[in-house]
PDB file of C-alpha atoms and ligand atoms in Angstrom:
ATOM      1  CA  UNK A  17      -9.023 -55.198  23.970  1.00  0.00           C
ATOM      2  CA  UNK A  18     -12.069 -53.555  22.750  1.00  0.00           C
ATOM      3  CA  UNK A  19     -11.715 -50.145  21.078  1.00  0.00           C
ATOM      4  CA  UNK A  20     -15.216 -48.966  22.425  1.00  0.00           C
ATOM      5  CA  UNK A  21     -14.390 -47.189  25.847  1.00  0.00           C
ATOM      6  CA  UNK A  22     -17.440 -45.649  27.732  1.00  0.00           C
ATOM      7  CA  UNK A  23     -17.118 -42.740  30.059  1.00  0.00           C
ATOM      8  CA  UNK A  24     -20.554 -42.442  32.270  1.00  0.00           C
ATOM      9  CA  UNK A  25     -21.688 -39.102  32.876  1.00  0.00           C
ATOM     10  CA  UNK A  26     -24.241 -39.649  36.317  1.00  0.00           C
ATOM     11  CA  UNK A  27     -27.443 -37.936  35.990  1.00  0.00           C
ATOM     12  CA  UNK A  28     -28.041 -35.332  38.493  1.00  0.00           C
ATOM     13  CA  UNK A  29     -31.543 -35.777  38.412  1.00  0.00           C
ATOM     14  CA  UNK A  30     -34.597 -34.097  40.463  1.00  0.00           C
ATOM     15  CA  UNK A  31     -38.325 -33.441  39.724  1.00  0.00           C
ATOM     16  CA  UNK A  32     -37.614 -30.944  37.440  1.00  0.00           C
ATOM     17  CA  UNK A  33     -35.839 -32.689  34.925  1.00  0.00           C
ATOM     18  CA  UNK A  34     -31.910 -34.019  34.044  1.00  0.00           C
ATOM     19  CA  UNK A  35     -28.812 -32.237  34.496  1.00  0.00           C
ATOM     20  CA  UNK A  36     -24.951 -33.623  33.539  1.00  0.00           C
ATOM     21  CA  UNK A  37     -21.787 -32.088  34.696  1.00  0.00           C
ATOM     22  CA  UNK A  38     -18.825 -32.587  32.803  1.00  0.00           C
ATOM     23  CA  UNK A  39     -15.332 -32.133  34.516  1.00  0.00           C
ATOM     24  CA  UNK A  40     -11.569 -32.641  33.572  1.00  0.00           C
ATOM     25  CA  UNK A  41     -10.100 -35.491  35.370  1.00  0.00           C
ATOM     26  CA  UNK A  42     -13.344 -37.053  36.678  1.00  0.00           C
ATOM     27  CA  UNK A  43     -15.596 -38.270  33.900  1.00  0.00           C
ATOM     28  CA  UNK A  44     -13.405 -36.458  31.447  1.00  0.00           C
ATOM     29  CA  UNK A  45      -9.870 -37.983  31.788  1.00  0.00           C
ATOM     30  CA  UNK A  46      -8.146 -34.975  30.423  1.00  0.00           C
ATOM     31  CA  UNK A  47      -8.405 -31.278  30.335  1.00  0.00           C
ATOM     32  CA  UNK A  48     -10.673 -30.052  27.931  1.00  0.00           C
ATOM     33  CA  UNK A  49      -9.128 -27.462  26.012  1.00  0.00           C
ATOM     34  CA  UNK A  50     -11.962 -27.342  23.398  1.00  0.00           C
ATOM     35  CA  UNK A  51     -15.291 -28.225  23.205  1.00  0.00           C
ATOM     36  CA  UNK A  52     -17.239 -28.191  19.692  1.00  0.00           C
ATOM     37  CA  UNK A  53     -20.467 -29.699  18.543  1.00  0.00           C
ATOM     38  CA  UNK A  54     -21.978 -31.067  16.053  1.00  0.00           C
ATOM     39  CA  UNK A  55     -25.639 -30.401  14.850  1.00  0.00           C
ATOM     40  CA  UNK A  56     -27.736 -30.233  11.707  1.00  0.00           C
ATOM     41  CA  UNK A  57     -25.997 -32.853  10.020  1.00  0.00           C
ATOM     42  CA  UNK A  58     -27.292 -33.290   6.790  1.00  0.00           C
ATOM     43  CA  UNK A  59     -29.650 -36.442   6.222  1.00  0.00           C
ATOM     44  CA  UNK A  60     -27.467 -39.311   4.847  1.00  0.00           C
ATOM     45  CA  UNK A  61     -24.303 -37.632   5.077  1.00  0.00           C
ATOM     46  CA  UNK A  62     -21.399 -39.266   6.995  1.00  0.00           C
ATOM     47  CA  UNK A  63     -18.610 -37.209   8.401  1.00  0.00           C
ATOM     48  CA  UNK A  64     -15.292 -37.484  10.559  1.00  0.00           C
ATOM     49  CA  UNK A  65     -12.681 -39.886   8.027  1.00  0.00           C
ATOM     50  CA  UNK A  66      -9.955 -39.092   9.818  1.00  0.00           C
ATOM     51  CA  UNK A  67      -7.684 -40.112  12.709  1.00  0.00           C
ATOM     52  CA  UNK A  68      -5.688 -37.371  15.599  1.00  0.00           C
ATOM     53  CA  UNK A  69      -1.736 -37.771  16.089  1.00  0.00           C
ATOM     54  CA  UNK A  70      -2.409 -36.959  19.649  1.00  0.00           C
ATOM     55  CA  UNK A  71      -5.868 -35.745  20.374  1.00  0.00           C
ATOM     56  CA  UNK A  72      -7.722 -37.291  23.252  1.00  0.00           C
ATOM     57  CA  UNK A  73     -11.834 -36.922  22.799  1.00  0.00           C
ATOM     58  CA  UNK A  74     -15.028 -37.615  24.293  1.00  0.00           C
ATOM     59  CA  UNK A  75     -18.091 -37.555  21.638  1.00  0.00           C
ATOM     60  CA  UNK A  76     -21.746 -37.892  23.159  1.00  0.00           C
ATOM     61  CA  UNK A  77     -25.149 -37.686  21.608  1.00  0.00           C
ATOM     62  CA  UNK A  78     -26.754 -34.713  23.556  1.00  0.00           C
ATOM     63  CA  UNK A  79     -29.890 -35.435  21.905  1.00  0.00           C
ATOM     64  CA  UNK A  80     -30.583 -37.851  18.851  1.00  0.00           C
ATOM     65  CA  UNK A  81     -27.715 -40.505  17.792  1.00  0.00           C
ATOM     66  CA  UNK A  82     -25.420 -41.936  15.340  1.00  0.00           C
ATOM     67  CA  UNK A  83     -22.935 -44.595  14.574  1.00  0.00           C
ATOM     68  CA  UNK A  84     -19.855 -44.024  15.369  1.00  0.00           C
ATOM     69  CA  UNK A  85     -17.194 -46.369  13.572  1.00  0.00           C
ATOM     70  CA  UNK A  86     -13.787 -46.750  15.039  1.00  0.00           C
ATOM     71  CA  UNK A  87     -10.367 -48.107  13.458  1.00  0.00           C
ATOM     72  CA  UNK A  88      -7.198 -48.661  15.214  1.00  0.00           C
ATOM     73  CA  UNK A  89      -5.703 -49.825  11.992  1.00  0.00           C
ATOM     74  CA  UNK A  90      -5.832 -53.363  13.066  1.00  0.00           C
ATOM     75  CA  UNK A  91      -9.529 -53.901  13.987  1.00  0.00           C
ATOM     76  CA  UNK A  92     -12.962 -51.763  13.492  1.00  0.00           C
ATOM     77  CA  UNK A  93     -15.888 -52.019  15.985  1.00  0.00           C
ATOM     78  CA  UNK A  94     -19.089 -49.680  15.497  1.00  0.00           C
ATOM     79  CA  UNK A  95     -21.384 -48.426  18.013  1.00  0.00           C
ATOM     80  CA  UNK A  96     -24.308 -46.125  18.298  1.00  0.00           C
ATOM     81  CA  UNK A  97     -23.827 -42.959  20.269  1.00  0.00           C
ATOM     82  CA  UNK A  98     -27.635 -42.695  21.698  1.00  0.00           C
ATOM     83  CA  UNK A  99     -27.695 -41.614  24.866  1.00  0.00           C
ATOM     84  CA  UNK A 100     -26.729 -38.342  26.749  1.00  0.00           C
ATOM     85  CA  UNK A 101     -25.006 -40.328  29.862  1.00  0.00           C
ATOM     86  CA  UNK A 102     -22.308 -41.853  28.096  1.00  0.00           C
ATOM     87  CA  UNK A 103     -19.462 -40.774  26.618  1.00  0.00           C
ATOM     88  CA  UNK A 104     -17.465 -42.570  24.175  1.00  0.00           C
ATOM     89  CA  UNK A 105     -13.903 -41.904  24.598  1.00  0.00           C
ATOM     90  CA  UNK A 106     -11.727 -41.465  21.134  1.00  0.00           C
ATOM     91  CA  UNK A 107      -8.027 -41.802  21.687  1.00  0.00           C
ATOM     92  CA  UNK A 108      -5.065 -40.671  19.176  1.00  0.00           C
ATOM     93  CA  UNK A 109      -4.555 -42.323  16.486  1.00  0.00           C
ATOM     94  CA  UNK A 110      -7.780 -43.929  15.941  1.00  0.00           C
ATOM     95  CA  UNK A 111      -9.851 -43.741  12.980  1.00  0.00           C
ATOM     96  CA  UNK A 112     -13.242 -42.343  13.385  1.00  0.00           C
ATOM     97  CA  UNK A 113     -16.346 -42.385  11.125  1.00  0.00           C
ATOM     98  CA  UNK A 114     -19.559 -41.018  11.636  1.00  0.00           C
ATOM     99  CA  UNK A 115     -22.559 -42.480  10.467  1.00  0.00           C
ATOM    100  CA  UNK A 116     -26.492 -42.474  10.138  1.00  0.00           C
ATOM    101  CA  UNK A 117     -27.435 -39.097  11.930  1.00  0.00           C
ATOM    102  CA  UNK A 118     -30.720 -38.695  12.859  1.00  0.00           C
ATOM    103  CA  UNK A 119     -32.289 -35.335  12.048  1.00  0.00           C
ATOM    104  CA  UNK A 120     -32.114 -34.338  15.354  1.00  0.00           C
ATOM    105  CA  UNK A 121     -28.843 -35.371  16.833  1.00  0.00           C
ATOM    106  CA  UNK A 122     -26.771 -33.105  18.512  1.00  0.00           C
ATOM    107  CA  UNK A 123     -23.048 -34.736  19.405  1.00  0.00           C
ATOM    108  CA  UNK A 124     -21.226 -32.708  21.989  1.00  0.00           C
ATOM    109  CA  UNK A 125     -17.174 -33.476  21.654  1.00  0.00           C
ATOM    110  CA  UNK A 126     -14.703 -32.788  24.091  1.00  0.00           C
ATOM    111  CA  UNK A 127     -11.194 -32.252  23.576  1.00  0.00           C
ATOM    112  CA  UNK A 128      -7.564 -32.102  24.952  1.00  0.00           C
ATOM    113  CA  UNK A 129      -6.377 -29.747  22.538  1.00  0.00           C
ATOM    114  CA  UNK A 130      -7.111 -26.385  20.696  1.00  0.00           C
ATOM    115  CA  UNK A 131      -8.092 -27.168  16.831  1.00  0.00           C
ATOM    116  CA  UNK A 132      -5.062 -28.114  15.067  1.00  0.00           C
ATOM    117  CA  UNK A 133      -5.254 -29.482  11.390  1.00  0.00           C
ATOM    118  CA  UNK A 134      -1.659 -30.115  11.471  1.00  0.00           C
ATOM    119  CA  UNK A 135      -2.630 -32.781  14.192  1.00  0.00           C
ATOM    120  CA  UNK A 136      -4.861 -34.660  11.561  1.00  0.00           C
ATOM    121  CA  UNK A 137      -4.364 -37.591   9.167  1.00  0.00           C
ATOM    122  CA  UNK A 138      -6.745 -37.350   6.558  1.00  0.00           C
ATOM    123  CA  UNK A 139      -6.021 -39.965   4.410  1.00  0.00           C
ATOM    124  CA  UNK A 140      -7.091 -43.910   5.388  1.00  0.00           C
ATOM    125  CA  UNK A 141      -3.437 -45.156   3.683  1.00  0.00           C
ATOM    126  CA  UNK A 142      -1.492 -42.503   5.218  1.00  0.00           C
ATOM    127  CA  UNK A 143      -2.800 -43.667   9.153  1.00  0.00           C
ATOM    128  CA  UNK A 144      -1.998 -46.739   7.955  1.00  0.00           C
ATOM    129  CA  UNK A 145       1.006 -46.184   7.383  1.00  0.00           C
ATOM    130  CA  UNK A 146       1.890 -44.104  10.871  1.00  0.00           C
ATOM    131  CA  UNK A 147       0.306 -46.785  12.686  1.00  0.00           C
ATOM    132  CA  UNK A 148       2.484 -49.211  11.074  1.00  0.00           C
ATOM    133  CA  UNK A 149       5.806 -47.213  11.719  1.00  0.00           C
ATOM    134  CA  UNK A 150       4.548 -46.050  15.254  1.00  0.00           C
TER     135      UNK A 150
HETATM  136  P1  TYD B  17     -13.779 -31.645  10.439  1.00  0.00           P
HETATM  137  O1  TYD B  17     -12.873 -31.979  11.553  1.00  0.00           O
HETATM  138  O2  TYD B  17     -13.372 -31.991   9.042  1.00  0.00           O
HETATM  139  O3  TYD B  17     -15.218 -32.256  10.738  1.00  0.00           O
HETATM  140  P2  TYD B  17     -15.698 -33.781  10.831  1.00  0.00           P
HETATM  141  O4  TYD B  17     -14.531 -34.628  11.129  1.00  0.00           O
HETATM  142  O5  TYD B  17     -16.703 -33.759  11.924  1.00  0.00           O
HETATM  143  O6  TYD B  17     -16.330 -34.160   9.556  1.00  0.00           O
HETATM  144  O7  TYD B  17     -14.082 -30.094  10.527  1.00  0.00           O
HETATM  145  C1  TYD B  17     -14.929 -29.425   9.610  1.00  0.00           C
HETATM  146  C2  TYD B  17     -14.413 -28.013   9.429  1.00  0.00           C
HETATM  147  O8  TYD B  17     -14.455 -27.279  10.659  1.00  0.00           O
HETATM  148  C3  TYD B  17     -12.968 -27.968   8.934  1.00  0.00           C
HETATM  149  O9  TYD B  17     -12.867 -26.908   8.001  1.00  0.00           O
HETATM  150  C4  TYD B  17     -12.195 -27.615  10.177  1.00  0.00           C
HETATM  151  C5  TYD B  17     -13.170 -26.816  11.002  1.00  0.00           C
HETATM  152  N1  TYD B  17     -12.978 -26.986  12.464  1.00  0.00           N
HETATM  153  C6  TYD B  17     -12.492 -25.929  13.216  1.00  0.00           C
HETATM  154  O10 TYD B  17     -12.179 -24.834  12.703  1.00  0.00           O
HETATM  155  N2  TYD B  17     -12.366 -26.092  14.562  1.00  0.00           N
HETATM  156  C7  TYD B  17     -12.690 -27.259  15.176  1.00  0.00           C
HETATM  157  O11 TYD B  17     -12.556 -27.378  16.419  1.00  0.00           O
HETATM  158  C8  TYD B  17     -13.182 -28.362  14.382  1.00  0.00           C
HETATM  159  C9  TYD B  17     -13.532 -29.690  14.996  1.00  0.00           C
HETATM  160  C10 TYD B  17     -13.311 -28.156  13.023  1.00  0.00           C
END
């Protein structure tokens, strides 16, 4: 089973331009309690290094992209988060790095919960060992 899950957001296109509608329990399958986003990102710097207990997400690259790297503690797949119709969903406890951020890249997440840093593992060795012990 592949760790990269896509969520397709339909264009709702016209003459004028693109428009995207986001919604709990249609493209998004939770209820978004929180919705942050990332921007600016330094040049060369990587963020994220950390996994949720029980956070459900859904990053995508507004504008610009990056590589996002995922870890379930047993395998790690990388993809690039480059377009603003997909969605790349992040489930709990899964290891997420973020990569290669072009100067321009805005990444939109959705999430199920309210900000919560007791929710986070911070440490690579430490998810390791929660996944291990379920
Ligand atoms: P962090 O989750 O470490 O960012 P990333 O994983 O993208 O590198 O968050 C950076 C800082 O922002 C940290 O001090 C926590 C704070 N923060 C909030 O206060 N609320 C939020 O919703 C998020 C995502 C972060």
């Amino acid at each position: 089973m592949s760790l990269i899950q896509w969520t397709s957001f339909p264009p709702l296109g016209d003459e004028r331009g693109s428009l995207v509608a986001l919604e709990s329990g249609k493209t998004i399958p939770f209820l978004i309690e929180r919705v942050y986003y990332l921007f600016g990102t330094v040049q060369g710097v990587s963020r994220g290094f950390h996994a949720h207990r029980h956070l459900q997400q859904v990053a995508v690259c507004v504008t610009g992209r990056c590589r996002m790297v995922l870890d379930d503690g047993e395998w790690r797949e990388e993809v690039w988060l480059d377009s603003p119709t997909k969605g790349l969903l992040i489930g709990n406890m899964v290891w997420r790095e973020m990569h290669d951020f072009t100067s321009d890249c805005v990444m939109l997440v959705l999430a199920s919960q309210h900000y919560d840093e007791t929710d986070y593992i911070r440490n690579y060795e430490d998810f390791l060992r929660e996944v291990k012990n379920g």
